[in-house]
Amino acid sequence: MKKVFGLLSVIFIAAMISGCGAGDAETSTLSEDSLKVGVTAGPHEEIMEVVKEVAAEDGLDIQIEVISDYITPNTALAEGDLDANSYQHKPFLDQMVEDRDLDLVEVAKTVNFPMGIYSEKISDISELKEGDKVGLPNDPTNGARALMLFEQAGLITLPEEVGANASVKDIKENKRGLEFVELEAAQIPRQLGELAAAAINTNYAMEAGYVPTEDAIVIEPKDSPWVNLIAVRSENQDDPVIEKFINAYHSDKVKQFVEEEFAGSVVVSW
């Protein structure tokens, strides 16, 4: 009987040790040879197609998921429906992480899309009249970015301390009494005809057929701090397949494509 209990004890201990070892060994939730990456339509999609070509040469298959809004790429990534995304700058990611308690992190910088002010009614910002309606994105980070661009253009004054947290309520001086209309970023190009002017994110402007360096009546400087990035779940940030993906994005072929295809409207940031 003692021998039976002794044998059972040995089996139990061995099972416990084996179980603990399996639990301690961290396993990746990602495939070694494929990634599902979320992007917005337009330049991000076009660039990712080239990244996909480069990655394929290294044995990595990238499945591109094109998404039409700014919220879903992060929520889908957090929920595991995507493995990475490439479409946003850090202030936007930080705001979503805070607002929605998402466990997402930046792993690499990609490109910069200088935001511009566009109009179908005027050709110079000085032509705006008293009480004109001016559009801007309704999400906090791109809204703040637009307000900073309006300040750069001399339309408004903001308190120095608000910076990237600026909102329409923070406007300190608005000499022309402009009416600021907050809209979904993707919808602004379609509603531009109803406004005197509007701040439009470059990817949406280009999707609508605008050439930012030619059509914007005011544009951010090329060294704008609003650099875009690749985001992943924090548990995957050191995964080898993510490193392979970053290397593909930061390749000479992708850099050359961006410089030749977008002619300064999109700027590489690595």
Coordinates of C-alpha atoms in Angstrom, one line a residue:
M1 CA 0.0 0.0 0.0
K2 CA 2.8 2.4 0.9
K3 CA 4.4 1.6 -2.5
V4 CA 1.2 2.6 -4.2
F5 CA 0.9 5.9 -2.3
G6 CA 4.6 6.5 -3.0
L7 CA 4.1 6.0 -6.7
L8 CA 1.1 8.2 -6.8
S9 CA 3.0 10.9 -5.0
V10 CA 5.8 10.8 -7.5
I11 CA 3.3 11.0 -10.4
F12 CA 1.5 13.9 -8.8
I13 CA 4.7 15.9 -8.1
A14 CA 5.9 15.2 -11.6
A15 CA 2.6 16.5 -13.0
M16 CA 2.7 19.6 -10.9
I17 CA 6.3 20.4 -12.0
S18 CA 5.3 19.8 -15.7
G19 CA 2.3 22.0 -15.3
C20 CA 4.2 24.8 -13.7
G21 CA 6.8 24.7 -16.4
A22 CA 4.2 24.9 -19.1
G23 CA 2.6 27.9 -17.4
D24 CA 5.8 29.7 -17.0
A25 CA 6.9 29.3 -20.5
E26 CA 5.6 32.4 -22.4
T27 CA 4.1 31.5 -25.7
S28 CA 3.3 33.9 -28.5
T29 CA -0.2 34.5 -29.6
L30 CA 1.0 35.4 -33.1
S31 CA 1.8 33.1 -36.0
E32 CA 5.4 32.9 -37.0
D33 CA 4.8 33.5 -40.7
S34 CA 1.7 35.7 -41.0
L35 CA 0.3 38.9 -39.6
K36 CA -3.1 40.6 -39.9
V37 CA -2.5 44.4 -40.0
G38 CA -5.2 47.1 -39.9
V39 CA -4.8 50.3 -41.9
T40 CA -7.0 53.1 -43.1
A41 CA -7.7 53.6 -46.8
G42 CA -5.4 55.7 -48.9
P43 CA -1.7 56.2 -48.3
H44 CA -1.5 53.8 -45.3
E45 CA -3.0 51.1 -47.4
E46 CA -0.8 51.9 -50.4
I47 CA 2.4 51.8 -48.3
M48 CA 1.3 48.6 -46.6
E49 CA 1.0 46.9 -50.0
V50 CA 4.7 47.6 -50.6
V51 CA 5.6 46.5 -47.0
K52 CA 3.7 43.3 -47.8
E53 CA 5.9 42.7 -50.9
V54 CA 9.1 43.2 -48.9
A55 CA 7.9 41.0 -46.0
A56 CA 7.0 38.2 -48.5
E57 CA 10.6 38.0 -49.5
D58 CA 11.4 37.2 -45.9
G59 CA 8.8 34.6 -45.6
L60 CA 6.2 36.8 -43.8
D61 CA 2.6 37.0 -45.2
I62 CA 0.8 40.2 -44.3
Q63 CA -2.9 40.3 -44.5
I64 CA -4.1 43.8 -44.9
E65 CA -7.4 44.9 -43.3
V66 CA -8.6 48.2 -44.6
I67 CA -10.8 50.1 -42.1
S68 CA -12.8 53.2 -42.8
D69 CA -12.6 55.0 -39.3
Y70 CA -10.0 55.8 -36.7
I71 CA -11.5 53.9 -33.8
T72 CA -11.9 50.3 -35.0
P73 CA -8.3 49.6 -35.8
N74 CA -7.4 50.0 -32.1
T75 CA -10.4 48.3 -30.7
A76 CA -10.0 45.4 -33.1
L77 CA -6.3 45.1 -32.2
A78 CA -7.1 45.1 -28.5
E79 CA -9.7 42.4 -29.0
G80 CA -7.4 40.1 -31.0
D81 CA -9.0 40.6 -34.4
L82 CA -5.8 42.2 -35.7
D83 CA -2.2 41.6 -34.9
A84 CA -1.0 45.1 -35.5
N85 CA -2.1 48.4 -37.0
S86 CA -0.5 51.3 -38.8
Y87 CA -2.5 54.5 -39.2
Q88 CA -2.2 56.8 -36.2
H89 CA 0.1 59.1 -34.3
K90 CA 1.1 58.8 -30.7
P91 CA -1.2 61.4 -29.2
F92 CA -4.1 59.6 -30.7
L93 CA -3.0 56.2 -29.5
D94 CA -2.3 57.6 -26.0
Q95 CA -5.7 59.1 -25.8
M96 CA -7.5 55.9 -26.9
V97 CA -5.4 53.8 -24.5
E98 CA -6.4 56.1 -21.6
D99 CA -10.1 56.5 -22.6
R100 CA -10.8 52.9 -23.4
D101 CA -8.2 51.2 -21.1
L102 CA -6.5 49.4 -24.1
D103 CA -3.3 47.4 -23.6
L104 CA -1.6 48.7 -26.8
V105 CA 1.9 50.0 -27.3
E106 CA 4.0 51.7 -30.0
V107 CA 6.8 49.5 -31.5
A108 CA 8.0 51.7 -34.4
K109 CA 7.6 55.0 -36.2
T110 CA 6.4 55.0 -39.8
V111 CA 5.5 58.2 -41.7
N112 CA 4.2 61.7 -41.1
F113 CA 1.2 63.1 -42.9
P114 CA 1.2 66.9 -42.6
M115 CA -2.4 68.1 -42.0
G116 CA -3.7 70.9 -44.2
I117 CA -6.4 73.4 -44.5
Y118 CA -8.5 73.1 -47.6
S119 CA -11.3 75.1 -49.2
E120 CA -13.5 75.0 -52.3
K121 CA -14.4 78.7 -51.9
I122 CA -11.2 80.5 -51.1
S123 CA -7.6 80.3 -52.3
D124 CA -5.9 82.1 -49.4
I125 CA -6.6 81.9 -45.7
S126 CA -6.9 85.7 -45.5
E127 CA -10.1 85.5 -47.5
L128 CA -12.1 84.0 -44.6
K129 CA -14.9 86.3 -43.6
E130 CA -16.6 87.1 -40.3
G131 CA -18.7 84.2 -39.1
D132 CA -17.5 81.7 -41.7
K133 CA -17.8 78.0 -40.8
V134 CA -14.6 76.1 -40.5
G135 CA -14.4 72.3 -40.1
L136 CA -12.1 70.2 -38.0
P137 CA -12.0 66.6 -36.8
N138 CA -14.1 65.7 -33.8
D139 CA -11.7 63.3 -32.1
P140 CA -9.7 65.0 -29.3
T141 CA -6.2 64.5 -30.7
N142 CA -6.8 65.4 -34.4
G143 CA -9.1 68.2 -33.2
A144 CA -6.2 69.7 -31.1
R145 CA -3.9 69.3 -34.1
A146 CA -6.3 71.2 -36.3
L147 CA -6.6 74.0 -33.7
M148 CA -2.8 74.3 -33.6
L149 CA -2.8 74.6 -37.4
F150 CA -5.5 77.3 -37.2
E151 CA -3.3 79.1 -34.7
Q152 CA -0.3 78.8 -37.0
A153 CA -2.5 80.3 -39.8
G154 CA -3.3 83.3 -37.6
L155 CA -7.0 82.5 -37.2
I156 CA -7.1 81.9 -33.5
T157 CA -5.0 82.1 -30.3
L158 CA -4.8 79.3 -27.8
P159 CA -3.4 79.3 -24.3
E160 CA 0.2 78.2 -24.3
E161 CA -0.3 75.5 -21.8
V162 CA -3.0 73.5 -23.7
G163 CA -0.8 72.2 -26.6
A164 CA -1.9 68.8 -27.9
N165 CA -4.9 68.8 -25.5
A166 CA -6.5 71.9 -27.0
S167 CA -10.2 71.9 -27.7
V168 CA -12.6 74.4 -29.3
K169 CA -13.5 75.6 -25.7
D170 CA -9.9 76.6 -25.2
I171 CA -9.9 79.2 -28.0
K172 CA -8.7 82.4 -26.4
E173 CA -9.1 84.8 -29.3
N174 CA -11.2 84.4 -32.5
K175 CA -11.1 87.9 -34.1
R176 CA -13.2 86.9 -37.1
G177 CA -15.8 85.2 -35.1
L178 CA -15.4 82.0 -37.0
E179 CA -17.8 79.1 -36.3
F180 CA -15.8 75.9 -35.8
V181 CA -17.7 72.7 -36.8
E182 CA -16.5 69.4 -35.4
L183 CA -17.0 66.5 -37.8
E184 CA -16.0 62.9 -38.2
A185 CA -12.5 63.1 -39.8
A186 CA -13.3 60.8 -42.7
Q187 CA -16.5 62.8 -43.6
I188 CA -14.8 66.2 -43.8
P189 CA -13.7 66.0 -47.5
R190 CA -17.3 65.2 -48.5
Q191 CA -18.7 68.1 -46.5
L192 CA -16.1 70.6 -47.6
G193 CA -18.5 72.4 -50.0
E194 CA -20.7 73.3 -47.0
L195 CA -17.8 75.0 -45.2
A196 CA -15.6 78.0 -45.9
A197 CA -12.6 75.9 -45.1
A198 CA -11.6 72.8 -43.1
A199 CA -8.6 71.0 -41.6
I200 CA -8.3 67.6 -43.2
N201 CA -6.0 64.7 -42.4
T202 CA -3.7 64.0 -45.3
N203 CA -4.8 60.4 -45.8
Y204 CA -8.4 61.5 -46.2
A205 CA -7.5 64.5 -48.3
M206 CA -5.5 62.3 -50.7
E207 CA -8.3 59.7 -50.8
A208 CA -10.6 62.5 -51.9
G209 CA -8.3 63.4 -54.8
Y210 CA -6.4 66.4 -53.2
V211 CA -2.7 66.8 -53.5
P212 CA -1.7 68.3 -50.1
T213 CA 1.4 70.1 -51.3
E214 CA -0.6 71.8 -54.1
D215 CA -4.2 72.0 -52.9
A216 CA -3.9 72.9 -49.2
I217 CA -4.0 76.7 -48.5
V218 CA -2.1 76.1 -45.3
I219 CA -0.1 73.0 -44.4
E220 CA 1.9 71.8 -41.4
P221 CA 5.7 72.0 -41.7
K222 CA 7.4 68.7 -42.7
D223 CA 9.0 68.4 -39.3
S224 CA 5.6 68.3 -37.6
P225 CA 5.7 66.2 -34.4
W226 CA 2.6 64.1 -35.4
V227 CA 4.5 61.1 -36.6
N228 CA 2.6 57.9 -37.3
L229 CA 3.4 54.5 -35.8
I230 CA 2.9 50.8 -35.6
A231 CA 0.9 49.6 -32.6
V232 CA 0.6 46.1 -31.2
R233 CA -0.7 44.5 -28.0
S234 CA 1.9 44.9 -25.2
E235 CA 2.2 41.1 -24.9
N236 CA 3.5 40.9 -28.5
Q237 CA 5.9 43.9 -28.6
D238 CA 9.0 41.8 -28.4
D239 CA 7.8 39.0 -30.7
P240 CA 10.2 38.1 -33.5
V241 CA 7.5 38.3 -36.1
I242 CA 6.8 41.9 -35.1
E243 CA 10.5 42.7 -35.5
K244 CA 10.4 41.1 -39.0
F245 CA 7.4 43.3 -39.9
I246 CA 9.1 46.5 -38.7
N247 CA 12.2 45.6 -40.7
A248 CA 10.0 45.2 -43.8
Y249 CA 8.4 48.6 -43.2
H250 CA 11.7 50.3 -42.6
S251 CA 13.2 48.9 -45.8
D252 CA 14.8 51.0 -48.6
K253 CA 12.1 49.8 -51.0
V254 CA 9.3 51.3 -48.8
K255 CA 11.2 54.5 -48.3
Q256 CA 11.8 55.0 -52.0
F257 CA 8.1 54.3 -52.7
V258 CA 6.9 56.9 -50.2
E259 CA 9.3 59.6 -51.5
E260 CA 8.5 59.0 -55.2
E261 CA 4.7 58.3 -54.9
F262 CA 3.8 61.1 -52.5
A263 CA 6.3 63.8 -53.4
G264 CA 6.5 65.4 -50.0
S265 CA 2.9 64.9 -49.0
V266 CA 3.9 62.0 -46.9
V267 CA 7.3 62.0 -45.1
V268 CA 9.3 58.9 -43.9
S269 CA 10.1 59.1 -40.2
W270 CA 12.8 56.5 -39.6

